[in-house]
């Protein structure tokens, strides 16, 4: 195999390895972000459920807010 061709292949391989590492890092970051958002969604759903429980205790659903 030609020396120059071998160098080109090694260079391409090095770039591909770097690209793969960057993609892996980005994916890991996205997975962490998704996990954080799932926790936040569960917390918000629980908060909405608690608010919904308190809304039925005398508050009129069709009542116009006082600023109107």
Short mmCIF file of C-alpha atoms in Angstrom, two decimals:
data_model
loop_
_atom_site.label_atom_id
_atom_site.label_comp_id
_atom_site.label_asym_id
_atom_site.label_seq_id
_atom_site.Cartn_x
_atom_site.Cartn_y
_atom_site.Cartn_z
CA UNK A 1 0.00 0.00 0.00
CA UNK A 2 1.23 3.48 -0.86
CA UNK A 3 2.54 5.49 2.14
CA UNK A 4 0.48 8.59 1.22
CA UNK A 5 -2.72 6.51 0.88
CA UNK A 6 -2.13 4.99 4.32
CA UNK A 7 -1.66 8.46 5.82
CA UNK A 8 -4.92 9.64 4.21
CA UNK A 9 -6.81 6.63 5.59
CA UNK A 10 -5.37 7.19 9.08
CA UNK A 11 -6.31 10.88 8.89
CA UNK A 12 -9.87 10.06 7.86
CA UNK A 13 -10.11 7.51 10.65
CA UNK A 14 -8.92 10.07 13.19
CA UNK A 15 -11.57 12.56 12.01
CA UNK A 16 -14.27 9.87 12.17
CA UNK A 17 -13.24 8.88 15.68
CA UNK A 18 -13.40 12.52 16.76
CA UNK A 19 -16.81 12.97 15.13
CA UNK A 20 -18.07 9.81 16.83
CA UNK A 21 -16.82 11.06 20.20
CA UNK A 22 -18.55 14.41 19.69
CA UNK A 23 -21.80 12.71 18.72
CA UNK A 24 -21.56 10.42 21.72
CA UNK A 25 -21.02 13.40 24.03
CA UNK A 26 -23.97 15.24 22.48
CA UNK A 27 -26.20 12.20 22.86
CA UNK A 28 -25.21 11.77 26.49
CA UNK A 29 -26.04 15.43 27.12
CA UNK A 30 -29.41 15.07 25.42
CA UNK A 31 -30.21 11.95 27.43
CA UNK A 32 -29.48 13.84 30.64
CA UNK A 33 -31.63 16.75 29.48
CA UNK A 34 -34.52 14.39 28.65
CA UNK A 35 -34.22 12.76 32.07
CA UNK A 36 -34.28 16.19 33.74
CA UNK A 37 -37.33 17.21 31.70
CA UNK A 38 -39.13 13.98 32.62
CA UNK A 39 -38.60 14.75 36.30
CA UNK A 40 -39.86 18.30 35.77
CA UNK A 41 -42.94 17.05 33.92
CA UNK A 42 -43.77 14.64 36.74
CA UNK A 43 -43.37 17.45 39.28
CA UNK A 44 -45.59 19.77 37.25
CA UNK A 45 -48.23 17.07 36.78
CA UNK A 46 -48.28 16.45 40.53
CA UNK A 47 -48.54 20.18 41.19
CA UNK A 48 -51.42 20.51 38.73
CA UNK A 49 -53.16 17.57 40.34
CA UNK A 50 -52.84 19.21 43.76
CA UNK A 51 -54.17 22.49 42.37
CA UNK A 52 -57.06 20.67 40.73
CA UNK A 53 -57.99 19.11 44.07
CA UNK A 54 -58.23 22.56 45.69
CA UNK A 55 -60.11 24.20 42.80
CA UNK A 56 -63.30 22.21 43.43
CA UNK A 57 -63.70 23.56 46.96
CA UNK A 58 -65.83 26.62 46.24
CA UNK A 59 -64.17 28.35 43.30
CA UNK A 60 -66.57 28.91 40.41
CA UNK A 61 -65.21 27.65 37.10
CA UNK A 62 -67.02 30.31 35.01
CA UNK A 63 -66.31 33.18 37.36
CA UNK A 64 -64.81 36.26 35.70
CA UNK A 65 -61.47 37.31 37.19
CA UNK A 66 -61.59 40.56 39.20
CA UNK A 67 -59.47 42.53 36.74
CA UNK A 68 -62.21 42.44 34.04
#
